[in-house]
Tab-separated table of N, CA and C and ligand atoms in Angstrom:
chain	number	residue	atom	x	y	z
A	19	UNK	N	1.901	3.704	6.459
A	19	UNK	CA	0.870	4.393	7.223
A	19	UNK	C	-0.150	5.012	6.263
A	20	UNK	N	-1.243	4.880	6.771
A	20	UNK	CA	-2.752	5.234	5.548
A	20	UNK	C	-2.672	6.645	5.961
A	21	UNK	N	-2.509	7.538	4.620
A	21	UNK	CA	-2.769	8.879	4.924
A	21	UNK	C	-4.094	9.456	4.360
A	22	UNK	N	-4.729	9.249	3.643
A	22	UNK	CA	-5.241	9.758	2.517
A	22	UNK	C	-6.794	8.321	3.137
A	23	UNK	N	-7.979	8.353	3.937
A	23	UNK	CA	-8.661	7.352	3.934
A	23	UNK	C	-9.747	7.346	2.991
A	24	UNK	N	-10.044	8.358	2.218
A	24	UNK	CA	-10.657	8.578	1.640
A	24	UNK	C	-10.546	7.720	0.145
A	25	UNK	N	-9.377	7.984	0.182
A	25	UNK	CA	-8.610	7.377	-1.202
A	25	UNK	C	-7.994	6.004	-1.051
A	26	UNK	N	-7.309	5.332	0.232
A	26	UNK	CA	-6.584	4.829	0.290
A	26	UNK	C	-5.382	4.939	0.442
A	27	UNK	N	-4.800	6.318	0.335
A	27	UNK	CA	-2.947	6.225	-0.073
A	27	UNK	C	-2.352	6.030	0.768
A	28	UNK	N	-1.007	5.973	0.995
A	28	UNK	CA	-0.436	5.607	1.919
A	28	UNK	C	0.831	6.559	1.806
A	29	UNK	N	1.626	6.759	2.901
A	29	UNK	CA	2.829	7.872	3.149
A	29	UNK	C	3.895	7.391	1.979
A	30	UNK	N	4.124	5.451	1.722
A	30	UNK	CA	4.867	5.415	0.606
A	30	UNK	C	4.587	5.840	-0.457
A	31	UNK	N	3.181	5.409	-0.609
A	31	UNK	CA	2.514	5.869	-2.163
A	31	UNK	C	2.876	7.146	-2.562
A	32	UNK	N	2.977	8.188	-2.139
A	32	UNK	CA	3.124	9.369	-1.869
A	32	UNK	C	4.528	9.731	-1.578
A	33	UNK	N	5.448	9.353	-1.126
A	33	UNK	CA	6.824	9.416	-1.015
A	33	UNK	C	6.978	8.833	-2.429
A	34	UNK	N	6.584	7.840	-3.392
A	34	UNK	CA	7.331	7.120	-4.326
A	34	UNK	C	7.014	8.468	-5.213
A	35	UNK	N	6.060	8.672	-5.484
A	35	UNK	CA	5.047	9.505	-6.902
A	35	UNK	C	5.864	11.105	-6.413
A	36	UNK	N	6.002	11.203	-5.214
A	36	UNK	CA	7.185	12.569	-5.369
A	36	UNK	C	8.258	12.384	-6.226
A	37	UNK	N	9.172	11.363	-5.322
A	37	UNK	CA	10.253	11.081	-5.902
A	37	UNK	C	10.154	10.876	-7.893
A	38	UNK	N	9.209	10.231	-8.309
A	38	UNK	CA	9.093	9.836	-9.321
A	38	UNK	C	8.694	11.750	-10.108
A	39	UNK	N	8.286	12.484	-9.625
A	39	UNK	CA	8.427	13.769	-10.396
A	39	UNK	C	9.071	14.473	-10.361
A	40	UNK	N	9.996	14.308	-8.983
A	40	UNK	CA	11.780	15.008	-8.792
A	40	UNK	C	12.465	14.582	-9.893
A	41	UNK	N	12.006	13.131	-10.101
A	41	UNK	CA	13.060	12.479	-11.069
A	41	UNK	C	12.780	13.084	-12.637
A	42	UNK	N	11.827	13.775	-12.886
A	42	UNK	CA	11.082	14.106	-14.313
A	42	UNK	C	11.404	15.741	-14.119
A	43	UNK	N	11.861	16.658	-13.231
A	43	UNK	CA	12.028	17.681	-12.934
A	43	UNK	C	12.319	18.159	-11.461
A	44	UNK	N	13.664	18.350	-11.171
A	44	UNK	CA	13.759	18.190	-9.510
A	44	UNK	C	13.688	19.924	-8.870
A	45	UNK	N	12.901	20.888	-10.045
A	45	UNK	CA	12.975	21.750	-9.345
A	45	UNK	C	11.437	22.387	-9.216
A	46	UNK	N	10.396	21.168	-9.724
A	46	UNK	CA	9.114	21.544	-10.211
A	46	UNK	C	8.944	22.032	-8.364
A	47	UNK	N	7.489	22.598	-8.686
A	47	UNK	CA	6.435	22.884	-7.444
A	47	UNK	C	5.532	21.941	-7.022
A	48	UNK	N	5.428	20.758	-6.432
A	48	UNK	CA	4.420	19.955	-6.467
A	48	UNK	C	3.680	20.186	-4.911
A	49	UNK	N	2.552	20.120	-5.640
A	49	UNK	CA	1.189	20.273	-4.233
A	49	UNK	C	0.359	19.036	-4.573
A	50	UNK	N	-0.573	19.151	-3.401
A	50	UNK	CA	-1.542	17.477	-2.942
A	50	UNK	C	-2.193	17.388	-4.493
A	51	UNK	N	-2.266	18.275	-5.311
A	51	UNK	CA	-3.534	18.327	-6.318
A	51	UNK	C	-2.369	16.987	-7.551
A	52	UNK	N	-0.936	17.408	-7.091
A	52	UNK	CA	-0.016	17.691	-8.609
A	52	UNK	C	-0.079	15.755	-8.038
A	53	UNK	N	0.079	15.398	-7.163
A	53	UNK	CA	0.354	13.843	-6.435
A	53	UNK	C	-0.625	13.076	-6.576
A	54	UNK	N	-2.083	13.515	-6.748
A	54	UNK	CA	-2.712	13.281	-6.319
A	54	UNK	C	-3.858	12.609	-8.120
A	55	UNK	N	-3.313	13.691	-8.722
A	55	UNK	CA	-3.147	14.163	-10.141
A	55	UNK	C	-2.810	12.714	-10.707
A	56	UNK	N	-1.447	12.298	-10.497
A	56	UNK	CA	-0.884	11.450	-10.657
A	56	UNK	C	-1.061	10.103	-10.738
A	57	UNK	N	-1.935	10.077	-9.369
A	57	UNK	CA	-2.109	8.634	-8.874
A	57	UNK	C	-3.413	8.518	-9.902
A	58	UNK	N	-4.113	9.233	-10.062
A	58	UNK	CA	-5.682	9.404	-10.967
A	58	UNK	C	-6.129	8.946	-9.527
A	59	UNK	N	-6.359	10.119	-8.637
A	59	UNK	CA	-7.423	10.161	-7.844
A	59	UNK	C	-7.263	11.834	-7.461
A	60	UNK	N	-8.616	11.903	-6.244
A	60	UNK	CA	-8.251	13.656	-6.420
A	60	UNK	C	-8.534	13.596	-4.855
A	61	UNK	N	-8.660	14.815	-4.096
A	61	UNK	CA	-9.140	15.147	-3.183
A	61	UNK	C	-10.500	15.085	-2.959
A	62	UNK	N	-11.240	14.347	-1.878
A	62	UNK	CA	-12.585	14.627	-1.683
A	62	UNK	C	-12.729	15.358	-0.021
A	63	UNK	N	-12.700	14.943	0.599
A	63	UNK	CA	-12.638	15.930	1.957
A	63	UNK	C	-11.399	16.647	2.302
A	64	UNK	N	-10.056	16.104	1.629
A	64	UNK	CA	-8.859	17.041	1.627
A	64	UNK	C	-8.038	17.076	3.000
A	65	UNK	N	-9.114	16.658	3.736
A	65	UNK	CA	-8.559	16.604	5.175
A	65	UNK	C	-7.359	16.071	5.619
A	66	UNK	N	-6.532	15.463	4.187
A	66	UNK	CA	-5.141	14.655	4.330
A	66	UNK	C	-4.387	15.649	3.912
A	67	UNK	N	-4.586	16.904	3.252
A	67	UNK	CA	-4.029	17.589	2.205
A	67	UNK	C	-2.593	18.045	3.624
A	68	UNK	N	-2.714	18.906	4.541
A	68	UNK	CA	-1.822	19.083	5.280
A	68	UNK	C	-0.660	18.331	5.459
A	69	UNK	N	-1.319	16.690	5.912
A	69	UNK	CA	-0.166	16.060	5.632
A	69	UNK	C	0.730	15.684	4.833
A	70	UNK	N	-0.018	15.918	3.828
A	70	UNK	CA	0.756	14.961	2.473
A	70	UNK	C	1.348	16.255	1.990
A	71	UNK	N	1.341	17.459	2.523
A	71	UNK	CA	2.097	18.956	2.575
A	71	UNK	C	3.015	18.839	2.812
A	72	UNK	N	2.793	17.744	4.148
A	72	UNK	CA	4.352	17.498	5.412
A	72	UNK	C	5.120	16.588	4.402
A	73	UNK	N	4.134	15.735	3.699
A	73	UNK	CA	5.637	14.490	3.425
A	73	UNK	C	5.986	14.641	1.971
A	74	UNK	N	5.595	15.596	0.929
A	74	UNK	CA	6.099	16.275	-0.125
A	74	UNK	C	7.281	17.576	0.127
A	75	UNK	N	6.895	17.905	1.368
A	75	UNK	CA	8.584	18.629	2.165
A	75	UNK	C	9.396	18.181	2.323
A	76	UNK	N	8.977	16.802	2.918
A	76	UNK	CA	10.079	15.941	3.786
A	76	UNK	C	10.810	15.452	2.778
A	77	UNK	N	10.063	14.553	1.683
A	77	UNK	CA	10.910	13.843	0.662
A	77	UNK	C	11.374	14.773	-0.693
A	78	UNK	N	10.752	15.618	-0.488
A	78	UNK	CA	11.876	17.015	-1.606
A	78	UNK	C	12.968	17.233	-0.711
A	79	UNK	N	13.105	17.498	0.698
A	79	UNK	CA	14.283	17.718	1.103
A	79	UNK	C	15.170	16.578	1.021
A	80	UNK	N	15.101	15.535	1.183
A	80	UNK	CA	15.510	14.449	1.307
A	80	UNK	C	16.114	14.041	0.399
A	81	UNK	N	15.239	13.939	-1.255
A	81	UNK	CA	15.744	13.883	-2.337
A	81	UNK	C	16.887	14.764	-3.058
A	82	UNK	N	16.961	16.297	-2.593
A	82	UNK	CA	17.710	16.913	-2.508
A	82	UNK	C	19.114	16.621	-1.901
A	83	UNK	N	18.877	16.330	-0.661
A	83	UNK	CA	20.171	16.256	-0.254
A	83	UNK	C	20.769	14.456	-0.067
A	84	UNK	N	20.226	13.755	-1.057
A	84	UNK	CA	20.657	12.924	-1.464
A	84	UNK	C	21.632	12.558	-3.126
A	85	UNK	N	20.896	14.033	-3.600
A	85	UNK	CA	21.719	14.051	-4.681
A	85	UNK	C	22.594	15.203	-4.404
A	86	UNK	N	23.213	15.437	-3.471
A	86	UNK	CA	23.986	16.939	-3.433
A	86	UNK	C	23.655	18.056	-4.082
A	87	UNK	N	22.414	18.703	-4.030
A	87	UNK	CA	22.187	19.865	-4.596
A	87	UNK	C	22.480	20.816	-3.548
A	88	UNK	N	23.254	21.904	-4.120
A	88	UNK	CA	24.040	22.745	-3.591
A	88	UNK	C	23.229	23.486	-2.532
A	89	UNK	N	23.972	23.859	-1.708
A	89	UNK	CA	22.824	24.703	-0.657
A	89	UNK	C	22.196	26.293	-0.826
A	90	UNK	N	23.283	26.520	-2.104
A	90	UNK	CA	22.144	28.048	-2.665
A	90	UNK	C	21.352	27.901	-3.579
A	91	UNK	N	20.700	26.777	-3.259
A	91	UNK	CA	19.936	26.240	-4.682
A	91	UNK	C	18.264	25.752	-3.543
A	92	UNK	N	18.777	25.715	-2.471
A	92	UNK	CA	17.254	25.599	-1.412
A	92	UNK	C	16.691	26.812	-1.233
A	93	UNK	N	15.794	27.133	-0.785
A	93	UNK	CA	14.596	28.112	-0.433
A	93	UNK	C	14.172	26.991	0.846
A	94	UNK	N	13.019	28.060	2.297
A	94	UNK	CA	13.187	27.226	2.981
A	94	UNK	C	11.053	27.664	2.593
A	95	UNK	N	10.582	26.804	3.183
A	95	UNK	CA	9.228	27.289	3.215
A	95	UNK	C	8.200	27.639	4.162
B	101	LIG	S1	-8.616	11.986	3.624
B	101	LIG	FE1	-7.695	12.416	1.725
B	101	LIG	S2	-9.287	13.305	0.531
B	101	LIG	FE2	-10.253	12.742	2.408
């Protein structure tokens, strides 16, 4: 699904490049700028930024509780 039309990205693109900085540090802070950073593109109307809020939640939680990280080790947001 195209999230980002400005840019092109897509919900995987964006699910992979999380995962890929969980994997380099699984307790970093990542926001639309840090993903986005990544891909070498940036925000221009931002108007995706919310979502790609939603699916940097979704797949930190996910990634989390795929590797069993303990449950006093979450914060909720
Ligand atoms: S829709 Fe993503 S920057 Fe415009």
């Amino acid at each position: 699904m195209l999230v980002c039309s400005c840019n092109f990205v897509t919900e995987k693109e964006i699910e992979a490049v999380v995962t890929e900085l969980l994997d380099e540090d699984c307790w970093r802070v990542i926001v639309p700028g840090t993903v986005y950073n990544r891909m070498q593109k940036r925000g221009r109307c931002c108007g995706c930024f919310p979502n790609v809020i939603d699916i940097i939640v979704r797949t930190s939680e996910q990634y989390h509780i795929n590797r069993d990280s303990t449950g006093a080790e979450f914060c909720d947001f």
